[in-house]
Amino acid sequence: MEFEGKALIRDLKKFFNLEQLTGNEDSLSRWVVVPDINRPGLELTGFFKYTEPKRVIIFGTKEIAYVETMSPEALKYAFDRLTDEYTPVIIISRNMECPPLLLEIAAYKNFPILRSPLPTYRLMVDVVSYLDEKLSPADNIHGVLLNVFGKGVLITGESGMGKSEIALELIRKGHILVADDRVDVVRIHNTIFGQAPDLLRGMLELRGIGIIDVTSMFGAAAMIDRTKVDFVVDLQKWDDKKEYDRLGIDDDGVIRILEMDVPRLIFPVKEGRNMAVLVESAVIDFTLKQKGINSAKAFEQRVYDFIASQNK
């Protein structure tokens, strides 16, 4: 699924292969802006206070059964409110028959009513998941995104730092490219995912060589469409005047992406350093830390224990 930050009823209908009961093609141009659904229980009784009017409405078995008990006057009032200009669409589950008065009002307003064979609970979960992705906050970052040992590694840094060359070496080692140069990121729940724009998908730019097609050179397994962004490797020019941490005890901190903190490692770039091997090592160390194994902290404790024994 693409990260677009928008959702049209037309796309929703196509994605779930929904049957269209009312409305023409123009009616499918309505926008969905709220990643949630509404089952109109209270609304059918005439209570519309506190109702979020921009949600997708789903009619399930209970709603259809209740409609059959309502008077024509109450139905007309409820259906007229539910099919206003703010409501994106009404979807009926389980291929149930749409109430005739609702069909009549929707047809008059050119309002879209769709139908699905899915049970109500499944339809609700699927629609919310779809909208959650489509309407998630998105951004783009200059860098290279790879999947290394199952972890999503976003390599950032100034132009000319060798990001694409590191990516090429990692791909040659069997790791997987996701995006080069521009990484489109999206926040889904509390997770950041990244992928390449369609135009750049599967392509890698190498200075002096040009654009290469990764799948043609290394096979289809050398690229995937998207991955979770687990941590960021930030390439910085080596500064002889700067004192770098040699034990790994100091924490490089985090980087803020779409209002979420993502762990960050700072890699000083210098001639003679095998950056691809360092990235692999960083991924392994990151994985061990997630399991509670911190080599730097263990060495620090060993030093403290040694000093304590000497003092005794």
mmCIF file of C-alpha atoms in Angstrom:
data_model
loop_
_atom_site.group_PDB
_atom_site.id
_atom_site.type_symbol
_atom_site.label_atom_id
_atom_site.label_comp_id
_atom_site.label_asym_id
_atom_site.label_seq_id
_atom_site.Cartn_x
_atom_site.Cartn_y
_atom_site.Cartn_z
ATOM 1 C CA MET A 1 0.000 0.000 0.000
ATOM 2 C CA GLU A 2 1.248 3.444 -0.912
ATOM 3 C CA PHE A 3 1.780 6.137 1.694
ATOM 4 C CA GLU A 4 -0.314 8.947 0.249
ATOM 5 C CA GLY A 5 -1.713 10.772 3.280
ATOM 6 C CA LYS A 6 -5.135 10.846 1.623
ATOM 7 C CA ALA A 7 -8.051 8.525 0.895
ATOM 8 C CA LEU A 8 -10.718 8.704 -1.773
ATOM 9 C CA ILE A 9 -13.902 6.633 -1.712
ATOM 10 C CA ARG A 10 -12.943 5.493 -5.214
ATOM 11 C CA ASP A 11 -9.707 3.995 -3.866
ATOM 12 C CA LEU A 12 -11.534 2.393 -0.935
ATOM 13 C CA LYS A 13 -14.072 0.790 -3.279
ATOM 14 C CA LYS A 14 -11.342 -0.555 -5.559
ATOM 15 C CA PHE A 15 -9.132 -1.840 -2.744
ATOM 16 C CA PHE A 16 -11.930 -3.866 -1.105
ATOM 17 C CA ASN A 17 -13.773 -4.663 -4.358
ATOM 18 C CA LEU A 18 -16.999 -3.187 -2.978
ATOM 19 C CA GLU A 19 -20.316 -3.205 -4.837
ATOM 20 C CA GLN A 20 -21.718 0.261 -5.546
ATOM 21 C CA LEU A 21 -25.453 0.577 -4.894
ATOM 22 C CA THR A 22 -25.972 4.336 -5.346
ATOM 23 C CA GLY A 23 -24.095 7.332 -6.678
ATOM 24 C CA ASN A 24 -22.290 7.868 -9.949
ATOM 25 C CA GLU A 25 -18.554 8.066 -10.590
ATOM 26 C CA ASP A 26 -18.399 11.637 -9.288
ATOM 27 C CA SER A 27 -19.815 10.533 -5.945
ATOM 28 C CA LEU A 28 -16.702 8.405 -5.424
ATOM 29 C CA SER A 29 -14.541 11.534 -5.407
ATOM 30 C CA ARG A 30 -15.414 12.225 -1.771
ATOM 31 C CA TRP A 31 -12.516 12.395 0.658
ATOM 32 C CA VAL A 32 -12.072 10.428 3.856
ATOM 33 C CA VAL A 33 -10.202 12.524 6.421
ATOM 34 C CA VAL A 34 -10.891 10.622 9.670
ATOM 35 C CA PRO A 35 -9.282 7.162 10.070
ATOM 36 C CA ASP A 36 -12.204 5.686 11.968
ATOM 37 C CA ILE A 37 -15.703 4.322 11.395
ATOM 38 C CA ASN A 38 -19.145 4.931 12.873
ATOM 39 C CA ARG A 39 -21.879 2.394 13.523
ATOM 40 C CA PRO A 40 -24.921 4.685 13.794
ATOM 41 C CA GLY A 41 -26.817 3.253 16.728
ATOM 42 C CA LEU A 42 -27.755 6.443 18.564
ATOM 43 C CA GLU A 43 -27.978 8.357 15.303
ATOM 44 C CA LEU A 44 -30.807 6.081 14.121
ATOM 45 C CA THR A 45 -32.736 7.048 17.244
ATOM 46 C CA GLY A 46 -32.351 10.706 16.276
ATOM 47 C CA PHE A 47 -29.511 11.599 18.669
ATOM 48 C CA PHE A 48 -26.751 13.301 16.659
ATOM 49 C CA LYS A 49 -25.071 15.307 19.406
ATOM 50 C CA TYR A 50 -21.326 14.552 19.712
ATOM 51 C CA THR A 51 -21.420 12.556 16.453
ATOM 52 C CA GLU A 52 -18.245 12.812 14.357
ATOM 53 C CA PRO A 53 -19.786 13.557 10.945
ATOM 54 C CA LYS A 54 -16.706 12.782 8.841
ATOM 55 C CA ARG A 55 -16.390 9.084 9.598
ATOM 56 C CA VAL A 56 -17.165 6.204 7.265
ATOM 57 C CA ILE A 57 -20.522 4.719 8.312
ATOM 58 C CA ILE A 58 -20.970 0.952 8.453
ATOM 59 C CA PHE A 59 -24.380 -0.702 8.626
ATOM 60 C CA GLY A 60 -24.220 -4.143 10.204
ATOM 61 C CA THR A 61 -26.823 -6.719 11.175
ATOM 62 C CA LYS A 62 -27.983 -4.790 14.264
ATOM 63 C CA GLU A 63 -28.424 -1.511 12.376
ATOM 64 C CA ILE A 64 -30.421 -3.135 9.574
ATOM 65 C CA ALA A 65 -32.587 -4.989 12.113
ATOM 66 C CA TYR A 66 -33.276 -1.778 14.037
ATOM 67 C CA VAL A 67 -34.168 0.116 10.860
ATOM 68 C CA GLU A 68 -37.002 -2.370 10.280
ATOM 69 C CA THR A 69 -38.620 -1.276 13.569
ATOM 70 C CA MET A 70 -38.507 2.462 12.816
ATOM 71 C CA SER A 71 -41.299 4.660 11.531
ATOM 72 C CA PRO A 72 -41.019 6.227 8.057
ATOM 73 C CA GLU A 73 -40.743 9.721 9.598
ATOM 74 C CA ALA A 74 -37.863 8.701 11.899
ATOM 75 C CA LEU A 75 -36.137 6.873 9.056
ATOM 76 C CA LYS A 76 -36.374 9.869 6.756
ATOM 77 C CA TYR A 77 -34.892 12.177 9.382
ATOM 78 C CA ALA A 78 -32.039 9.788 10.276
ATOM 79 C CA PHE A 79 -31.166 8.868 6.685
ATOM 80 C CA ASP A 80 -31.243 12.508 5.590
ATOM 81 C CA ARG A 81 -28.742 13.407 8.342
ATOM 82 C CA LEU A 82 -26.526 10.384 7.709
ATOM 83 C CA THR A 83 -26.187 11.174 3.997
ATOM 84 C CA ASP A 84 -25.155 14.798 4.421
ATOM 85 C CA GLU A 85 -22.180 16.441 2.687
ATOM 86 C CA TYR A 86 -19.814 15.582 5.554
ATOM 87 C CA THR A 87 -20.296 11.804 5.587
ATOM 88 C CA PRO A 88 -17.906 10.166 3.089
ATOM 89 C CA VAL A 89 -19.764 6.902 2.452
ATOM 90 C CA ILE A 90 -22.068 4.261 3.898
ATOM 91 C CA ILE A 91 -20.966 0.621 3.642
ATOM 92 C CA ILE A 92 -23.357 -2.286 4.260
ATOM 93 C CA SER A 93 -21.817 -5.553 5.464
ATOM 94 C CA ARG A 94 -22.721 -9.210 4.764
ATOM 95 C CA ASN A 95 -24.274 -8.316 1.375
ATOM 96 C CA MET A 96 -27.478 -7.338 3.194
ATOM 97 C CA GLU A 97 -30.251 -5.481 1.408
ATOM 98 C CA CYS A 98 -30.114 -1.723 1.713
ATOM 99 C CA PRO A 99 -33.288 -0.153 3.195
ATOM 100 C CA PRO A 100 -35.372 1.186 0.263
ATOM 101 C CA LEU A 101 -35.799 4.652 1.772
ATOM 102 C CA LEU A 102 -32.016 4.954 2.245
ATOM 103 C CA LEU A 103 -31.508 3.968 -1.398
ATOM 104 C CA GLU A 104 -34.029 6.591 -2.486
ATOM 105 C CA ILE A 105 -32.491 9.416 -0.439
ATOM 106 C CA ALA A 106 -28.919 8.488 -1.422
ATOM 107 C CA ALA A 107 -29.812 8.291 -5.111
ATOM 108 C CA TYR A 108 -31.478 11.718 -4.949
ATOM 109 C CA LYS A 109 -28.362 13.236 -3.328
ATOM 110 C CA ASN A 110 -25.903 11.267 -5.490
ATOM 111 C CA PHE A 111 -24.498 9.858 -2.252
ATOM 112 C CA PRO A 112 -22.365 6.654 -2.430
ATOM 113 C CA ILE A 113 -23.619 3.506 -0.720
ATOM 114 C CA LEU A 114 -21.350 0.482 -1.041
ATOM 115 C CA ARG A 115 -21.820 -3.152 -0.054
ATOM 116 C CA SER A 116 -19.400 -5.832 1.121
ATOM 117 C CA PRO A 117 -19.750 -9.598 1.653
ATOM 118 C CA LEU A 118 -17.532 -9.402 4.751
ATOM 119 C CA PRO A 119 -18.984 -9.813 8.242
ATOM 120 C CA THR A 120 -19.317 -6.539 10.126
ATOM 121 C CA TYR A 121 -16.417 -7.059 12.562
ATOM 122 C CA ARG A 122 -14.030 -8.001 9.741
ATOM 123 C CA LEU A 123 -15.134 -5.084 7.601
ATOM 124 C CA MET A 124 -14.607 -2.654 10.499
ATOM 125 C CA VAL A 125 -11.081 -3.900 11.219
ATOM 126 C CA ASP A 126 -10.060 -3.890 7.561
ATOM 127 C CA VAL A 127 -11.432 -0.407 6.818
ATOM 128 C CA VAL A 128 -9.846 1.136 9.922
ATOM 129 C CA SER A 129 -6.475 -0.495 9.111
ATOM 130 C CA TYR A 130 -6.669 0.737 5.522
ATOM 131 C CA LEU A 131 -7.535 4.298 6.560
ATOM 132 C CA ASP A 132 -4.917 4.278 9.300
ATOM 133 C CA GLU A 133 -2.216 3.714 6.691
ATOM 134 C CA LYS A 134 -3.663 6.041 4.078
ATOM 135 C CA LEU A 135 -4.110 8.933 6.512
ATOM 136 C CA SER A 136 -0.952 8.474 8.562
ATOM 137 C CA PRO A 137 1.385 11.499 8.853
ATOM 138 C CA ALA A 138 4.145 11.297 6.243
ATOM 139 C CA ASP A 139 7.406 13.037 5.341
ATOM 140 C CA ASN A 140 10.536 12.426 3.273
ATOM 141 C CA ILE A 141 14.167 12.267 4.378
ATOM 142 C CA HIS A 142 17.404 12.524 2.409
ATOM 143 C CA GLY A 143 19.259 9.273 2.984
ATOM 144 C CA VAL A 144 19.447 5.551 2.245
ATOM 145 C CA LEU A 145 17.216 2.935 3.843
ATOM 146 C CA LEU A 146 18.236 -0.721 4.004
ATOM 147 C CA ASN A 147 17.163 -3.870 5.780
ATOM 148 C CA VAL A 148 20.248 -5.272 7.492
ATOM 149 C CA PHE A 149 19.916 -8.516 9.458
ATOM 150 C CA GLY A 150 16.162 -7.866 9.648
ATOM 151 C CA LYS A 151 16.520 -4.315 11.003
ATOM 152 C CA GLY A 152 15.610 -1.152 9.131
ATOM 153 C CA VAL A 153 18.686 1.089 9.011
ATOM 154 C CA LEU A 154 18.342 4.661 7.767
ATOM 155 C CA ILE A 155 21.735 6.090 6.755
ATOM 156 C CA THR A 156 21.833 9.885 6.727
ATOM 157 C CA GLY A 157 24.529 12.507 6.230
ATOM 158 C CA GLU A 158 25.640 15.293 3.952
ATOM 159 C CA SER A 159 25.925 14.733 0.203
ATOM 160 C CA GLY A 160 29.198 13.086 -0.772
ATOM 161 C CA MET A 161 29.594 11.180 2.520
ATOM 162 C CA GLY A 162 29.351 7.829 0.742
ATOM 163 C CA LYS A 163 25.848 6.712 1.746
ATOM 164 C CA SER A 164 25.107 5.011 -1.573
ATOM 165 C CA GLU A 165 28.544 3.363 -1.677
ATOM 166 C CA ILE A 166 27.940 1.891 1.778
ATOM 167 C CA ALA A 167 24.548 0.687 0.565
ATOM 168 C CA LEU A 168 26.128 -0.983 -2.465
ATOM 169 C CA GLU A 169 28.644 -2.842 -0.292
ATOM 170 C CA LEU A 170 25.862 -3.975 2.052
ATOM 171 C CA ILE A 171 23.774 -5.185 -0.899
ATOM 172 C CA ARG A 172 26.791 -7.158 -2.167
ATOM 173 C CA LYS A 173 26.936 -8.782 1.266
ATOM 174 C CA GLY A 174 23.330 -9.944 0.907
ATOM 175 C CA HIS A 175 21.445 -7.164 2.641
ATOM 176 C CA ILE A 176 18.382 -5.495 1.113
ATOM 177 C CA LEU A 177 17.818 -2.046 -0.356
ATOM 178 C CA VAL A 178 14.609 -0.179 0.337
ATOM 179 C CA ALA A 179 15.302 3.379 -0.841
ATOM 180 C CA ASP A 180 18.196 5.524 -2.025
ATOM 181 C CA ASP A 181 18.502 9.313 -2.007
ATOM 182 C CA ARG A 182 14.920 10.015 -0.870
ATOM 183 C CA VAL A 183 13.133 7.973 1.756
ATOM 184 C CA ASP A 184 9.391 8.457 2.198
ATOM 185 C CA VAL A 185 8.520 7.835 5.845
ATOM 186 C CA VAL A 186 5.135 7.371 7.461
ATOM 187 C CA ARG A 187 4.022 6.873 11.052
ATOM 188 C CA ILE A 188 1.550 4.034 11.536
ATOM 189 C CA HIS A 189 0.463 3.814 15.166
ATOM 190 C CA ASN A 190 3.787 4.035 17.030
ATOM 191 C CA THR A 191 6.015 2.697 14.269
ATOM 192 C CA ILE A 192 7.925 4.519 11.515
ATOM 193 C CA PHE A 193 7.995 2.826 8.109
ATOM 194 C CA GLY A 194 10.000 3.893 5.081
ATOM 195 C CA GLN A 195 9.859 3.228 1.357
ATOM 196 C CA ALA A 196 11.130 4.643 -1.932
ATOM 197 C CA PRO A 197 9.131 6.885 -4.254
ATOM 198 C CA ASP A 198 7.857 4.995 -7.301
ATOM 199 C CA LEU A 199 10.287 6.838 -9.576
ATOM 200 C CA LEU A 200 13.363 5.757 -7.572
ATOM 201 C CA ARG A 201 12.286 2.279 -6.492
ATOM 202 C CA GLY A 202 15.056 -0.285 -6.993
ATOM 203 C CA MET A 203 17.546 2.347 -8.189
ATOM 204 C CA LEU A 204 20.876 3.289 -6.633
ATOM 205 C CA GLU A 205 22.945 6.334 -7.584
ATOM 206 C CA LEU A 206 26.727 5.965 -7.536
ATOM 207 C CA ARG A 207 28.941 8.945 -8.249
ATOM 208 C CA GLY A 208 31.163 8.259 -11.251
ATOM 209 C CA ILE A 209 28.972 5.390 -12.449
ATOM 210 C CA GLY A 210 25.456 6.770 -12.498
ATOM 211 C CA ILE A 211 22.154 5.046 -11.801
ATOM 212 C CA ILE A 212 22.148 1.279 -11.401
ATOM 213 C CA ASP A 213 19.184 -1.081 -11.235
ATOM 214 C CA VAL A 214 19.715 -3.129 -8.094
ATOM 215 C CA THR A 215 17.281 -5.901 -9.023
ATOM 216 C CA SER A 216 18.895 -6.376 -12.444
ATOM 217 C CA MET A 217 22.403 -6.577 -10.968
ATOM 218 C CA PHE A 218 21.739 -8.521 -7.759
ATOM 219 C CA GLY A 219 18.359 -10.178 -8.255
ATOM 220 C CA ALA A 220 14.834 -9.518 -7.037
ATOM 221 C CA ALA A 221 15.732 -10.471 -3.461
ATOM 222 C CA ALA A 222 18.055 -7.451 -3.220
ATOM 223 C CA MET A 223 15.118 -5.041 -2.842
ATOM 224 C CA ILE A 224 11.929 -4.777 -0.814
ATOM 225 C CA ASP A 225 9.207 -2.163 -1.000
ATOM 226 C CA ARG A 226 9.312 -0.973 2.611
ATOM 227 C CA THR A 227 10.643 -1.677 6.072
ATOM 228 C CA LYS A 228 10.343 -0.428 9.609
ATOM 229 C CA VAL A 229 12.904 2.251 10.549
ATOM 230 C CA ASP A 230 14.570 0.781 13.646
ATOM 231 C CA PHE A 231 17.469 3.209 13.989
ATOM 232 C CA VAL A 232 19.442 5.862 12.167
ATOM 233 C CA VAL A 233 23.148 5.872 11.290
ATOM 234 C CA ASP A 234 24.256 9.479 10.896
ATOM 235 C CA LEU A 235 27.473 9.903 8.900
ATOM 236 C CA GLN A 236 29.591 12.873 9.959
ATOM 237 C CA LYS A 237 32.985 14.073 8.762
ATOM 238 C CA TRP A 238 35.867 13.025 10.971
ATOM 239 C CA ASP A 239 37.098 15.878 13.140
ATOM 240 C CA ASP A 240 40.642 15.429 14.501
ATOM 241 C CA LYS A 241 39.903 17.997 17.199
ATOM 242 C CA LYS A 242 36.912 16.080 18.481
ATOM 243 C CA GLU A 243 37.176 13.353 21.129
ATOM 244 C CA TYR A 244 35.102 10.371 20.027
ATOM 245 C CA ASP A 245 33.660 7.761 22.330
ATOM 246 C CA ARG A 246 35.779 4.597 21.994
ATOM 247 C CA LEU A 247 33.893 2.333 24.392
ATOM 248 C CA GLY A 248 30.323 2.855 23.221
ATOM 249 C CA ILE A 249 29.193 3.921 26.686
ATOM 250 C CA ASP A 250 27.983 7.352 25.598
ATOM 251 C CA ASP A 251 24.553 7.323 24.002
ATOM 252 C CA ASP A 252 24.286 9.161 20.681
ATOM 253 C CA GLY A 253 20.662 9.836 21.555
ATOM 254 C CA VAL A 254 17.689 9.895 19.239
ATOM 255 C CA ILE A 255 16.429 11.675 16.169
ATOM 256 C CA ARG A 256 12.880 12.977 15.939
ATOM 257 C CA ILE A 257 10.892 11.590 13.000
ATOM 258 C CA LEU A 258 7.180 12.374 12.744
ATOM 259 C CA GLU A 259 7.008 13.184 16.464
ATOM 260 C CA MET A 260 8.642 9.885 17.403
ATOM 261 C CA ASP A 261 12.107 9.273 18.870
ATOM 262 C CA VAL A 262 14.227 6.877 16.781
ATOM 263 C CA PRO A 263 17.611 5.679 18.142
ATOM 264 C CA ARG A 264 20.591 7.294 16.402
ATOM 265 C CA LEU A 265 24.230 6.270 16.006
ATOM 266 C CA ILE A 266 26.854 8.814 14.908
ATOM 267 C CA PHE A 267 29.516 7.364 12.606
ATOM 268 C CA PRO A 268 32.568 9.601 11.995
ATOM 269 C CA VAL A 269 33.711 9.015 8.401
ATOM 270 C CA LYS A 270 37.440 8.697 7.747
ATOM 271 C CA GLU A 271 39.571 7.078 5.060
ATOM 272 C CA GLY A 272 40.384 3.483 5.819
ATOM 273 C CA ARG A 273 37.231 2.761 7.817
ATOM 274 C CA ASN A 274 35.109 -0.071 6.417
ATOM 275 C CA MET A 275 31.738 1.571 6.907
ATOM 276 C CA ALA A 276 29.690 -1.383 5.657
ATOM 277 C CA VAL A 277 31.229 -3.679 8.275
ATOM 278 C CA LEU A 278 30.641 -1.010 10.921
ATOM 279 C CA VAL A 279 26.975 -0.777 9.961
ATOM 280 C CA GLU A 280 26.646 -4.565 10.230
ATOM 281 C CA SER A 281 28.333 -4.490 13.627
ATOM 282 C CA ALA A 282 26.077 -1.652 14.764
ATOM 283 C CA VAL A 283 22.992 -3.659 13.794
ATOM 284 C CA ILE A 284 24.194 -6.710 15.715
ATOM 285 C CA ASP A 285 25.023 -4.557 18.752
ATOM 286 C CA PHE A 286 21.608 -2.862 18.509
ATOM 287 C CA THR A 287 19.895 -6.262 18.411
ATOM 288 C CA LEU A 288 21.864 -7.465 21.433
ATOM 289 C CA LYS A 289 20.951 -4.320 23.373
ATOM 290 C CA GLN A 290 17.284 -4.964 22.625
ATOM 291 C CA LYS A 291 17.777 -8.359 24.267
ATOM 292 C CA GLY A 292 19.419 -6.754 27.295
ATOM 293 C CA ILE A 293 23.027 -7.506 26.323
ATOM 294 C CA ASN A 294 25.104 -4.310 26.432
ATOM 295 C CA SER A 295 28.794 -5.008 25.852
ATOM 296 C CA ALA A 296 29.879 -1.457 26.695
ATOM 297 C CA LYS A 297 28.043 -1.475 30.015
ATOM 298 C CA ALA A 298 29.403 -4.939 30.820
ATOM 299 C CA PHE A 299 32.966 -3.745 30.162
ATOM 300 C CA GLU A 300 32.352 -0.631 32.255
ATOM 301 C CA GLN A 301 31.194 -2.801 35.152
ATOM 302 C CA ARG A 302 34.247 -5.049 34.705
ATOM 303 C CA VAL A 303 36.509 -1.981 35.030
ATOM 304 C CA TYR A 304 34.696 -0.854 38.180
ATOM 305 C CA ASP A 305 35.001 -4.321 39.677
ATOM 306 C CA PHE A 306 38.726 -4.402 38.853
ATOM 307 C CA ILE A 307 39.311 -0.996 40.481
ATOM 308 C CA ALA A 308 37.348 -2.076 43.543
ATOM 309 C CA SER A 309 39.410 -5.253 43.887
ATOM 310 C CA GLN A 310 42.659 -3.290 43.602
ATOM 311 C CA ASN A 311 41.536 -0.832 46.271
ATOM 312 C CA LYS A 312 40.835 -3.690 48.641
#
